[in-house]
JSON list of C-alpha atoms in Angstrom, two decimals:
[
{"chain": "A", "resi": 493, "resn": "MET", "atom": "CA", "xyz": [-46.09, 24.79, 1.07]},
{"chain": "A", "resi": 494, "resn": "PHE", "atom": "CA", "xyz": [-45.27, 28.51, 0.89]},
{"chain": "A", "resi": 495, "resn": "LYS", "atom": "CA", "xyz": [-44.38, 28.57, 4.58]},
{"chain": "A", "resi": 496, "resn": "LYS", "atom": "CA", "xyz": [-42.27, 25.42, 4.18]},
{"chain": "A", "resi": 497, "resn": "LEU", "atom": "CA", "xyz": [-40.31, 26.96, 1.31]},
{"chain": "A", "resi": 498, "resn": "LEU", "atom": "CA", "xyz": [-39.87, 30.21, 3.19]},
{"chain": "A", "resi": 499, "resn": "ALA", "atom": "CA", "xyz": [-38.55, 28.27, 6.19]},
{"chain": "A", "resi": 500, "resn": "GLU", "atom": "CA", "xyz": [-36.05, 26.47, 3.96]},
{"chain": "A", "resi": 501, "resn": "LEU", "atom": "CA", "xyz": [-34.98, 29.75, 2.40]},
{"chain": "A", "resi": 502, "resn": "PHE", "atom": "CA", "xyz": [-34.43, 31.42, 5.78]},
{"chain": "A", "resi": 503, "resn": "GLY", "atom": "CA", "xyz": [-32.73, 28.35, 7.21]},
{"chain": "A", "resi": 504, "resn": "THR", "atom": "CA", "xyz": [-30.29, 28.06, 4.32]},
{"chain": "A", "resi": 505, "resn": "PHE", "atom": "CA", "xyz": [-29.66, 31.80, 4.46]},
{"chain": "A", "resi": 506, "resn": "TRP", "atom": "CA", "xyz": [-28.66, 31.46, 8.11]},
{"chain": "A", "resi": 507, "resn": "LEU", "atom": "CA", "xyz": [-26.46, 28.44, 7.43]},
{"chain": "A", "resi": 508, "resn": "VAL", "atom": "CA", "xyz": [-24.53, 30.16, 4.64]},
{"chain": "A", "resi": 509, "resn": "PHE", "atom": "CA", "xyz": [-24.37, 33.54, 6.36]},
{"chain": "A", "resi": 510, "resn": "GLY", "atom": "CA", "xyz": [-23.33, 32.09, 9.71]},
{"chain": "A", "resi": 511, "resn": "GLY", "atom": "CA", "xyz": [-21.02, 29.35, 8.47]},
{"chain": "A", "resi": 512, "resn": "CYS", "atom": "CA", "xyz": [-19.39, 31.02, 5.50]},
{"chain": "A", "resi": 513, "resn": "GLY", "atom": "CA", "xyz": [-19.52, 34.37, 7.28]},
{"chain": "A", "resi": 514, "resn": "SER", "atom": "CA", "xyz": [-17.43, 32.97, 10.10]},
{"chain": "A", "resi": 515, "resn": "ALA", "atom": "CA", "xyz": [-14.91, 31.71, 7.56]},
{"chain": "A", "resi": 516, "resn": "VAL", "atom": "CA", "xyz": [-14.73, 34.96, 5.58]},
{"chain": "A", "resi": 517, "resn": "LEU", "atom": "CA", "xyz": [-14.88, 37.47, 8.44]},
{"chain": "A", "resi": 518, "resn": "ALA", "atom": "CA", "xyz": [-13.55, 35.75, 11.55]},
{"chain": "A", "resi": 519, "resn": "ALA", "atom": "CA", "xyz": [-11.48, 32.65, 10.77]},
{"chain": "A", "resi": 520, "resn": "ALA", "atom": "CA", "xyz": [-8.16, 34.45, 10.31]},
{"chain": "A", "resi": 521, "resn": "PHE", "atom": "CA", "xyz": [-8.93, 37.66, 12.13]},
{"chain": "A", "resi": 522, "resn": "PRO", "atom": "CA", "xyz": [-5.62, 39.14, 13.36]},
{"chain": "A", "resi": 523, "resn": "GLN", "atom": "CA", "xyz": [-4.50, 37.50, 16.61]},
{"chain": "A", "resi": 524, "resn": "LEU", "atom": "CA", "xyz": [-8.04, 36.46, 17.58]},
{"chain": "A", "resi": 525, "resn": "GLY", "atom": "CA", "xyz": [-9.09, 34.38, 14.59]},
{"chain": "A", "resi": 526, "resn": "ILE", "atom": "CA", "xyz": [-11.50, 31.54, 15.34]},
{"chain": "A", "resi": 527, "resn": "GLY", "atom": "CA", "xyz": [-9.74, 29.13, 12.95]},
{"chain": "A", "resi": 528, "resn": "PHE", "atom": "CA", "xyz": [-11.03, 25.76, 11.74]},
{"chain": "A", "resi": 529, "resn": "LEU", "atom": "CA", "xyz": [-12.57, 24.91, 15.11]},
{"chain": "A", "resi": 530, "resn": "GLY", "atom": "CA", "xyz": [-14.57, 28.12, 15.25]},
{"chain": "A", "resi": 531, "resn": "VAL", "atom": "CA", "xyz": [-15.81, 27.78, 11.68]},
{"chain": "A", "resi": 532, "resn": "SER", "atom": "CA", "xyz": [-16.82, 24.17, 12.32]},
{"chain": "A", "resi": 533, "resn": "LEU", "atom": "CA", "xyz": [-18.79, 25.18, 15.39]},
{"chain": "A", "resi": 534, "resn": "ALA", "atom": "CA", "xyz": [-20.40, 28.06, 13.50]},
{"chain": "A", "resi": 535, "resn": "PHE", "atom": "CA", "xyz": [-21.77, 25.73, 10.83]},
{"chain": "A", "resi": 536, "resn": "GLY", "atom": "CA", "xyz": [-23.07, 23.37, 13.49]},
{"chain": "A", "resi": 537, "resn": "LEU", "atom": "CA", "xyz": [-24.69, 26.18, 15.45]},
{"chain": "A", "resi": 538, "resn": "THR", "atom": "CA", "xyz": [-26.51, 27.52, 12.40]},
{"chain": "A", "resi": 539, "resn": "VAL", "atom": "CA", "xyz": [-28.21, 24.16, 11.95]},
{"chain": "A", "resi": 540, "resn": "VAL", "atom": "CA", "xyz": [-29.04, 23.75, 15.64]},
{"chain": "A", "resi": 541, "resn": "THR", "atom": "CA", "xyz": [-30.57, 27.20, 15.94]},
{"chain": "A", "resi": 542, "resn": "MET", "atom": "CA", "xyz": [-32.61, 27.14, 12.73]},
{"chain": "A", "resi": 543, "resn": "ALA", "atom": "CA", "xyz": [-33.71, 23.54, 13.19]},
{"chain": "A", "resi": 544, "resn": "TYR", "atom": "CA", "xyz": [-35.27, 24.59, 16.49]},
{"chain": "A", "resi": 545, "resn": "ALA", "atom": "CA", "xyz": [-36.62, 27.81, 14.95]},
{"chain": "A", "resi": 546, "resn": "VAL", "atom": "CA", "xyz": [-38.23, 26.52, 11.74]},
{"chain": "A", "resi": 547, "resn": "GLY", "atom": "CA", "xyz": [-37.67, 22.77, 11.68]},
{"chain": "A", "resi": 548, "resn": "HIS", "atom": "CA", "xyz": [-41.24, 22.20, 12.80]},
{"chain": "A", "resi": 549, "resn": "ILE", "atom": "CA", "xyz": [-42.42, 24.03, 9.67]},
{"chain": "A", "resi": 550, "resn": "SER", "atom": "CA", "xyz": [-40.34, 22.48, 6.89]},
{"chain": "A", "resi": 551, "resn": "GLY", "atom": "CA", "xyz": [-38.34, 19.70, 8.51]},
{"chain": "A", "resi": 552, "resn": "GLY", "atom": "CA", "xyz": [-35.20, 21.84, 8.58]},
{"chain": "A", "resi": 553, "resn": "HIS", "atom": "CA", "xyz": [-33.29, 20.49, 5.58]},
{"chain": "A", "resi": 554, "resn": "PHE", "atom": "CA", "xyz": [-31.36, 23.63, 4.45]},
{"chain": "A", "resi": 555, "resn": "ASN", "atom": "CA", "xyz": [-29.43, 21.46, 2.01]},
{"chain": "A", "resi": 556, "resn": "PRO", "atom": "CA", "xyz": [-30.34, 19.84, -1.36]},
{"chain": "A", "resi": 557, "resn": "ALA", "atom": "CA", "xyz": [-28.38, 16.70, -0.45]},
{"chain": "A", "resi": 558, "resn": "VAL", "atom": "CA", "xyz": [-30.40, 16.35, 2.75]},
{"chain": "A", "resi": 559, "resn": "THR", "atom": "CA", "xyz": [-33.67, 16.80, 0.88]},
{"chain": "A", "resi": 560, "resn": "LEU", "atom": "CA", "xyz": [-32.69, 14.14, -1.66]},
{"chain": "A", "resi": 561, "resn": "GLY", "atom": "CA", "xyz": [-31.46, 11.80, 1.08]},
{"chain": "A", "resi": 562, "resn": "LEU", "atom": "CA", "xyz": [-34.68, 12.19, 3.04]},
{"chain": "A", "resi": 563, "resn": "PHE", "atom": "CA", "xyz": [-36.65, 11.46, -0.12]},
{"chain": "A", "resi": 564, "resn": "VAL", "atom": "CA", "xyz": [-34.63, 8.29, -0.72]},
{"chain": "A", "resi": 565, "resn": "GLY", "atom": "CA", "xyz": [-35.07, 7.46, 2.97]},
{"chain": "A", "resi": 566, "resn": "GLY", "atom": "CA", "xyz": [-38.83, 7.67, 2.63]},
{"chain": "A", "resi": 567, "resn": "ARG", "atom": "CA", "xyz": [-39.34, 10.78, 4.74]},
{"chain": "A", "resi": 568, "resn": "VAL", "atom": "CA", "xyz": [-40.14, 13.37, 2.04]},
{"chain": "A", "resi": 569, "resn": "PRO", "atom": "CA", "xyz": [-42.66, 13.13, -0.82]},
{"chain": "A", "resi": 570, "resn": "ALA", "atom": "CA", "xyz": [-41.33, 13.52, -4.37]},
{"chain": "A", "resi": 571, "resn": "LYS", "atom": "CA", "xyz": [-43.36, 16.67, -4.98]},
{"chain": "A", "resi": 572, "resn": "ASP", "atom": "CA", "xyz": [-41.38, 18.57, -2.33]},
{"chain": "A", "resi": 573, "resn": "VAL", "atom": "CA", "xyz": [-37.87, 17.80, -3.61]},
{"chain": "A", "resi": 574, "resn": "ILE", "atom": "CA", "xyz": [-37.43, 20.34, -6.42]},
{"chain": "A", "resi": 575, "resn": "PRO", "atom": "CA", "xyz": [-39.25, 23.23, -4.68]},
{"chain": "A", "resi": 576, "resn": "TYR", "atom": "CA", "xyz": [-37.18, 22.67, -1.53]},
{"chain": "A", "resi": 577, "resn": "ILE", "atom": "CA", "xyz": [-33.92, 22.67, -3.50]},
{"chain": "A", "resi": 578, "resn": "ILE", "atom": "CA", "xyz": [-34.85, 25.86, -5.34]},
{"chain": "A", "resi": 579, "resn": "ALA", "atom": "CA", "xyz": [-35.70, 27.61, -2.06]},
{"chain": "A", "resi": 580, "resn": "GLN", "atom": "CA", "xyz": [-32.44, 26.45, -0.50]},
{"chain": "A", "resi": 581, "resn": "VAL", "atom": "CA", "xyz": [-30.34, 27.72, -3.39]},
{"chain": "A", "resi": 582, "resn": "ILE", "atom": "CA", "xyz": [-32.11, 31.09, -3.36]},
{"chain": "A", "resi": 583, "resn": "GLY", "atom": "CA", "xyz": [-31.59, 31.41, 0.39]},
{"chain": "A", "resi": 584, "resn": "GLY", "atom": "CA", "xyz": [-27.91, 30.55, 0.08]},
{"chain": "A", "resi": 585, "resn": "ILE", "atom": "CA", "xyz": [-27.32, 33.04, -2.73]},
{"chain": "A", "resi": 586, "resn": "ALA", "atom": "CA", "xyz": [-29.09, 35.79, -0.79]},
{"chain": "A", "resi": 587, "resn": "ALA", "atom": "CA", "xyz": [-26.85, 35.10, 2.22]},
{"chain": "A", "resi": 588, "resn": "ALA", "atom": "CA", "xyz": [-23.71, 35.15, 0.09]},
{"chain": "A", "resi": 589, "resn": "ALA", "atom": "CA", "xyz": [-24.80, 38.47, -1.42]},
{"chain": "A", "resi": 590, "resn": "VAL", "atom": "CA", "xyz": [-25.23, 40.05, 2.02]},
{"chain": "A", "resi": 591, "resn": "LEU", "atom": "CA", "xyz": [-21.91, 38.59, 3.16]},
{"chain": "A", "resi": 592, "resn": "TYR", "atom": "CA", "xyz": [-20.21, 39.95, 0.03]},
{"chain": "A", "resi": 593, "resn": "LEU", "atom": "CA", "xyz": [-21.53, 43.43, 0.74]},
{"chain": "A", "resi": 594, "resn": "ILE", "atom": "CA", "xyz": [-20.21, 43.28, 4.30]},
{"chain": "A", "resi": 595, "resn": "ALA", "atom": "CA", "xyz": [-16.82, 41.84, 3.35]},
{"chain": "A", "resi": 596, "resn": "SER", "atom": "CA", "xyz": [-16.45, 44.47, 0.64]},
{"chain": "A", "resi": 597, "resn": "GLY", "atom": "CA", "xyz": [-16.43, 47.09, 3.38]},
{"chain": "A", "resi": 598, "resn": "HIS", "atom": "CA", "xyz": [-12.88, 46.03, 4.24]},
{"chain": "A", "resi": 599, "resn": "SER", "atom": "CA", "xyz": [-10.14, 47.65, 2.18]},
{"chain": "A", "resi": 600, "resn": "GLY", "atom": "CA", "xyz": [-8.32, 45.18, 0.00]},
{"chain": "A", "resi": 601, "resn": "PHE", "atom": "CA", "xyz": [-11.09, 42.57, -0.02]},
{"chain": "A", "resi": 602, "resn": "ASP", "atom": "CA", "xyz": [-11.23, 40.54, -3.23]},
{"chain": "A", "resi": 603, "resn": "ALA", "atom": "CA", "xyz": [-13.50, 37.48, -3.42]},
{"chain": "A", "resi": 604, "resn": "THR", "atom": "CA", "xyz": [-11.60, 36.15, -6.42]},
{"chain": "A", "resi": 605, "resn": "THR", "atom": "CA", "xyz": [-8.25, 35.98, -4.65]},
{"chain": "A", "resi": 606, "resn": "SER", "atom": "CA", "xyz": [-9.50, 35.22, -1.13]},
{"chain": "A", "resi": 607, "resn": "GLY", "atom": "CA", "xyz": [-11.69, 32.34, -2.27]},
{"chain": "A", "resi": 608, "resn": "PHE", "atom": "CA", "xyz": [-14.72, 33.66, -0.36]},
{"chain": "A", "resi": 609, "resn": "ALA", "atom": "CA", "xyz": [-15.10, 30.38, 1.59]},
{"chain": "A", "resi": 610, "resn": "SER", "atom": "CA", "xyz": [-15.54, 28.44, -1.65]},
{"chain": "A", "resi": 611, "resn": "ASN", "atom": "CA", "xyz": [-15.06, 24.69, -1.90]},
{"chain": "A", "resi": 612, "resn": "GLY", "atom": "CA", "xyz": [-12.26, 23.29, -3.99]},
{"chain": "A", "resi": 613, "resn": "TYR", "atom": "CA", "xyz": [-9.87, 20.46, -4.73]},
{"chain": "A", "resi": 614, "resn": "GLY", "atom": "CA", "xyz": [-6.35, 20.17, -6.07]},
{"chain": "A", "resi": 615, "resn": "GLU", "atom": "CA", "xyz": [-4.63, 23.55, -5.96]},
{"chain": "A", "resi": 616, "resn": "HIS", "atom": "CA", "xyz": [-7.80, 25.06, -4.49]},
{"chain": "A", "resi": 617, "resn": "SER", "atom": "CA", "xyz": [-8.04, 22.58, -1.62]},
{"chain": "A", "resi": 618, "resn": "PRO", "atom": "CA", "xyz": [-6.92, 24.24, 1.65]},
{"chain": "A", "resi": 619, "resn": "GLY", "atom": "CA", "xyz": [-4.56, 21.32, 2.21]},
{"chain": "A", "resi": 620, "resn": "GLY", "atom": "CA", "xyz": [-3.77, 20.55, -1.41]},
{"chain": "A", "resi": 621, "resn": "PHE", "atom": "CA", "xyz": [-5.86, 17.37, -1.53]},
{"chain": "A", "resi": 622, "resn": "SER", "atom": "CA", "xyz": [-6.58, 15.67, -4.86]},
{"chain": "A", "resi": 623, "resn": "LEU", "atom": "CA", "xyz": [-9.78, 15.31, -6.86]},
{"chain": "A", "resi": 624, "resn": "GLN", "atom": "CA", "xyz": [-10.03, 11.68, -5.71]},
{"chain": "A", "resi": 625, "resn": "ALA", "atom": "CA", "xyz": [-9.76, 12.68, -2.06]},
{"chain": "A", "resi": 626, "resn": "ALA", "atom": "CA", "xyz": [-12.45, 15.32, -2.53]},
{"chain": "A", "resi": 627, "resn": "ILE", "atom": "CA", "xyz": [-14.83, 12.87, -4.19]},
{"chain": "A", "resi": 628, "resn": "ILE", "atom": "CA", "xyz": [-14.43, 10.27, -1.47]},
{"chain": "A", "resi": 629, "resn": "ILE", "atom": "CA", "xyz": [-14.74, 12.59, 1.51]},
{"chain": "A", "resi": 630, "resn": "GLU", "atom": "CA", "xyz": [-17.78, 14.45, 0.18]},
{"chain": "A", "resi": 631, "resn": "ILE", "atom": "CA", "xyz": [-19.64, 11.21, -0.54]},
{"chain": "A", "resi": 632, "resn": "VAL", "atom": "CA", "xyz": [-18.72, 9.52, 2.74]},
{"chain": "A", "resi": 633, "resn": "LEU", "atom": "CA", "xyz": [-19.42, 12.49, 4.99]},
{"chain": "A", "resi": 634, "resn": "THR", "atom": "CA", "xyz": [-22.72, 13.35, 3.32]},
{"chain": "A", "resi": 635, "resn": "ALA", "atom": "CA", "xyz": [-23.85, 9.74, 3.57]},
{"chain": "A", "resi": 636, "resn": "PHE", "atom": "CA", "xyz": [-23.09, 9.65, 7.29]},
{"chain": "A", "resi": 637, "resn": "PHE", "atom": "CA", "xyz": [-24.75, 13.03, 7.75]},
{"chain": "A", "resi": 638, "resn": "LEU", "atom": "CA", "xyz": [-27.96, 11.56, 6.35]},
{"chain": "A", "resi": 639, "resn": "ILE", "atom": "CA", "xyz": [-27.68, 8.51, 8.57]},
{"chain": "A", "resi": 640, "resn": "VAL", "atom": "CA", "xyz": [-27.40, 10.80, 11.59]},
{"chain": "A", "resi": 641, "resn": "ILE", "atom": "CA", "xyz": [-30.34, 12.93, 10.41]},
{"chain": "A", "resi": 642, "resn": "LEU", "atom": "CA", "xyz": [-32.59, 9.97, 9.70]},
{"chain": "A", "resi": 643, "resn": "GLY", "atom": "CA", "xyz": [-31.69, 8.30, 12.97]},
{"chain": "A", "resi": 644, "resn": "ALA", "atom": "CA", "xyz": [-32.04, 11.42, 15.10]},
{"chain": "A", "resi": 645, "resn": "THR", "atom": "CA", "xyz": [-35.44, 12.27, 13.59]},
{"chain": "A", "resi": 646, "resn": "ASP", "atom": "CA", "xyz": [-36.80, 8.73, 13.70]},
{"chain": "A", "resi": 647, "resn": "LYS", "atom": "CA", "xyz": [-40.00, 8.59, 15.75]},
{"chain": "A", "resi": 648, "resn": "ASN", "atom": "CA", "xyz": [-38.33, 5.99, 17.96]},
{"chain": "A", "resi": 649, "resn": "ALA", "atom": "CA", "xyz": [-35.43, 8.33, 18.80]},
{"chain": "A", "resi": 650, "resn": "PRO", "atom": "CA", "xyz": [-35.42, 10.49, 21.97]},
{"chain": "A", "resi": 651, "resn": "ALA", "atom": "CA", "xyz": [-37.71, 13.46, 21.35]},
{"chain": "A", "resi": 652, "resn": "GLY", "atom": "CA", "xyz": [-36.36, 16.99, 21.14]},
{"chain": "A", "resi": 653, "resn": "PHE", "atom": "CA", "xyz": [-32.68, 16.22, 20.66]},
{"chain": "A", "resi": 654, "resn": "ALA", "atom": "CA", "xyz": [-32.51, 15.88, 16.87]},
{"chain": "A", "resi": 655, "resn": "PRO", "atom": "CA", "xyz": [-31.27, 19.44, 16.17]},
{"chain": "A", "resi": 656, "resn": "LEU", "atom": "CA", "xyz": [-28.42, 18.98, 18.64]},
{"chain": "A", "resi": 657, "resn": "ALA", "atom": "CA", "xyz": [-27.32, 15.68, 17.12]},
{"chain": "A", "resi": 658, "resn": "ILE", "atom": "CA", "xyz": [-27.55, 17.05, 13.59]},
{"chain": "A", "resi": 659, "resn": "GLY", "atom": "CA", "xyz": [-25.72, 20.27, 14.41]},
{"chain": "A", "resi": 660, "resn": "LEU", "atom": "CA", "xyz": [-22.94, 18.41, 16.22]},
{"chain": "A", "resi": 661, "resn": "ALA", "atom": "CA", "xyz": [-22.64, 16.05, 13.26]},
{"chain": "A", "resi": 662, "resn": "LEU", "atom": "CA", "xyz": [-22.20, 18.99, 10.89]},
{"chain": "A", "resi": 663, "resn": "ALA", "atom": "CA", "xyz": [-19.58, 20.52, 13.18]},
{"chain": "A", "resi": 664, "resn": "LEU", "atom": "CA", "xyz": [-17.71, 17.20, 13.24]},
{"chain": "A", "resi": 665, "resn": "ILE", "atom": "CA", "xyz": [-17.94, 16.94, 9.46]},
{"chain": "A", "resi": 666, "resn": "HIS", "atom": "CA", "xyz": [-16.27, 20.35, 9.16]},
{"chain": "A", "resi": 667, "resn": "LEU", "atom": "CA", "xyz": [-13.57, 19.44, 11.65]},
{"chain": "A", "resi": 668, "resn": "ILE", "atom": "CA", "xyz": [-12.70, 16.46, 9.45]},
{"chain": "A", "resi": 669, "resn": "SER", "atom": "CA", "xyz": [-12.92, 17.96, 6.00]},
{"chain": "A", "resi": 670, "resn": "ILE", "atom": "CA", "xyz": [-12.15, 21.69, 5.99]},
{"chain": "A", "resi": 671, "resn": "PRO", "atom": "CA", "xyz": [-8.51, 20.90, 5.08]},
{"chain": "A", "resi": 672, "resn": "VAL", "atom": "CA", "xyz": [-9.65, 18.68, 2.19]},
{"chain": "A", "resi": 673, "resn": "THR", "atom": "CA", "xyz": [-12.39, 20.63, 0.38]},
{"chain": "A", "resi": 674, "resn": "ASN", "atom": "CA", "xyz": [-13.26, 23.50, 2.75]},
{"chain": "A", "resi": 675, "resn": "THR", "atom": "CA", "xyz": [-16.28, 21.25, 3.43]},
{"chain": "A", "resi": 676, "resn": "SER", "atom": "CA", "xyz": [-19.33, 21.30, 1.26]},
{"chain": "A", "resi": 677, "resn": "VAL", "atom": "CA", "xyz": [-21.77, 18.39, 1.89]},
{"chain": "A", "resi": 678, "resn": "ASN", "atom": "CA", "xyz": [-24.27, 21.04, 0.76]},
{"chain": "A", "resi": 679, "resn": "PRO", "atom": "CA", "xyz": [-24.66, 22.10, -2.89]},
{"chain": "A", "resi": 680, "resn": "ALA", "atom": "CA", "xyz": [-26.62, 25.25, -1.96]},
{"chain": "A", "resi": 681, "resn": "ARG", "atom": "CA", "xyz": [-23.79, 26.45, 0.28]},
{"chain": "A", "resi": 682, "resn": "SER", "atom": "CA", "xyz": [-21.22, 25.71, -2.42]},
{"chain": "A", "resi": 683, "resn": "THR", "atom": "CA", "xyz": [-23.19, 27.41, -5.17]},
{"chain": "A", "resi": 684, "resn": "ALA", "atom": "CA", "xyz": [-23.85, 30.55, -3.15]},
{"chain": "A", "resi": 685, "resn": "VAL", "atom": "CA", "xyz": [-20.23, 31.48, -2.52]},
{"chain": "A", "resi": 686, "resn": "ALA", "atom": "CA", "xyz": [-18.93, 30.14, -5.85]},
{"chain": "A", "resi": 687, "resn": "LEU", "atom": "CA", "xyz": [-21.08, 32.66, -7.71]},
{"chain": "A", "resi": 688, "resn": "PHE", "atom": "CA", "xyz": [-19.26, 35.50, -5.94]},
{"chain": "A", "resi": 689, "resn": "GLN", "atom": "CA", "xyz": [-15.79, 33.93, -6.17]},
{"chain": "A", "resi": 690, "resn": "GLY", "atom": "CA", "xyz": [-16.52, 33.80, -9.86]},
{"chain": "A", "resi": 691, "resn": "THR", "atom": "CA", "xyz": [-13.60, 31.86, -11.35]},
{"chain": "A", "resi": 692, "resn": "TRP", "atom": "CA", "xyz": [-12.16, 28.50, -10.26]},
{"chain": "A", "resi": 693, "resn": "ALA", "atom": "CA", "xyz": [-14.97, 27.87, -7.76]},
{"chain": "A", "resi": 694, "resn": "LEU", "atom": "CA", "xyz": [-17.51, 27.79, -10.58]},
{"chain": "A", "resi": 695, "resn": "ASP", "atom": "CA", "xyz": [-15.29, 25.45, -12.60]},
{"chain": "A", "resi": 696, "resn": "GLN", "atom": "CA", "xyz": [-15.14, 22.99, -9.67]},
{"chain": "A", "resi": 697, "resn": "LEU", "atom": "CA", "xyz": [-18.75, 23.42, -8.54]},
{"chain": "A", "resi": 698, "resn": "TRP", "atom": "CA", "xyz": [-19.91, 20.27, -10.36]},
{"chain": "A", "resi": 699, "resn": "LEU", "atom": "CA", "xyz": [-18.18, 18.13, -7.75]},
{"chain": "A", "resi": 700, "resn": "PHE", "atom": "CA", "xyz": [-19.93, 19.87, -4.88]},
{"chain": "A", "resi": 701, "resn": "TRP", "atom": "CA", "xyz": [-23.31, 19.18, -6.42]},
{"chain": "A", "resi": 702, "resn": "LEU", "atom": "CA", "xyz": [-22.74, 15.65, -7.66]},
{"chain": "A", "resi": 703, "resn": "MET", "atom": "CA", "xyz": [-20.88, 14.09, -4.73]},
{"chain": "A", "resi": 704, "resn": "PRO", "atom": "CA", "xyz": [-23.08, 15.39, -1.90]},
{"chain": "A", "resi": 705, "resn": "LEU", "atom": "CA", "xyz": [-26.20, 14.32, -3.83]},
{"chain": "A", "resi": 706, "resn": "ILE", "atom": "CA", "xyz": [-24.72, 10.85, -4.34]},
{"chain": "A", "resi": 707, "resn": "GLY", "atom": "CA", "xyz": [-23.70, 10.69, -0.69]},
{"chain": "A", "resi": 708, "resn": "GLY", "atom": "CA", "xyz": [-27.11, 11.86, 0.47]},
{"chain": "A", "resi": 709, "resn": "GLY", "atom": "CA", "xyz": [-28.83, 9.23, -1.64]},
{"chain": "A", "resi": 710, "resn": "ILE", "atom": "CA", "xyz": [-26.52, 6.51, -0.32]},
{"chain": "A", "resi": 711, "resn": "GLY", "atom": "CA", "xyz": [-27.11, 7.57, 3.28]},
{"chain": "A", "resi": 712, "resn": "GLY", "atom": "CA", "xyz": [-30.86, 7.60, 2.78]},
{"chain": "A", "resi": 713, "resn": "LEU", "atom": "CA", "xyz": [-30.77, 4.17, 1.18]},
{"chain": "A", "resi": 714, "resn": "ILE", "atom": "CA", "xyz": [-28.57, 2.68, 3.90]},
{"chain": "A", "resi": 715, "resn": "TYR", "atom": "CA", "xyz": [-30.79, 3.94, 6.70]},
{"chain": "A", "resi": 716, "resn": "ARG", "atom": "CA", "xyz": [-34.03, 2.91, 5.01]},
{"chain": "A", "resi": 717, "resn": "SER", "atom": "CA", "xyz": [-32.77, -0.52, 4.00]},
{"chain": "A", "resi": 718, "resn": "LEU", "atom": "CA", "xyz": [-30.66, -1.55, 6.96]},
{"chain": "A", "resi": 719, "resn": "LEU", "atom": "CA", "xyz": [-31.46, 0.54, 10.03]},
{"chain": "A", "resi": 720, "resn": "GLN", "atom": "CA", "xyz": [-35.00, 1.88, 9.91]},
{"chain": "A", "resi": 721, "resn": "LYS", "atom": "CA", "xyz": [-37.91, 0.14, 11.54]},
{"chain": "A", "resi": 722, "resn": "LYS", "atom": "CA", "xyz": [-40.68, -0.65, 9.10]},
{"chain": "A", "resi": 723, "resn": "ASP", "atom": "CA", "xyz": [-43.16, 1.83, 10.54]},
{"chain": "A", "resi": 724, "resn": "SER", "atom": "CA", "xyz": [-40.89, 4.93, 10.33]},
{"chain": "A", "resi": 725, "resn": "SER", "atom": "CA", "xyz": [-41.36, 5.68, 6.61]},
{"chain": "A", "resi": 726, "resn": "ILE", "atom": "CA", "xyz": [-44.01, 8.12, 5.38]},
{"chain": "A", "resi": 727, "resn": "ASN", "atom": "CA", "xyz": [-44.17, 6.48, 1.93]}
]
């Protein structure tokens, strides 16, 4: 279990550092900024690379909503859920701390005013989208993320390609929803940067825990009930 938790911690660190780091450091870099497309690809690439690196150790969740969804989907025992989530949150916070130290090396940097890649709705949505829009998109996209994960990792799926499918799904999710909420679908990612933003991001953090967890549970239930062959569950 220790190695599993360490793998989840490192994997979530890489996801937050790579994904949020691309948003904070490179998205709007003068003249050569990578923009929404680059940030979306960065998040997807973090999952692909770490899923191949440590997925064989822990399953490569790197996300409390994924852990819950896999539990609901019958792939993860109940005893692993809380320890996995704790490890993921710690890994995310550690990554945000390192990113904060790096970003602070630039004159004029202020996490409070820049947002520090935090998730938000209403006036803090990149595109000014409402609370209702944020709720819907976080639930729907997290649910489909779990369906992709459960399908790609099913023992009847083509072997070896799951990390690619999952990483591409996360990139697509970001392409859709960065303008709406700056894309969460991951409470650990949202918590990590919100702690350093320190104001409105903490006030709105409840949504980016509750909605991804609901979406993850829905996705796990849909796959287990409607799509999964009977012999694919571990429970």
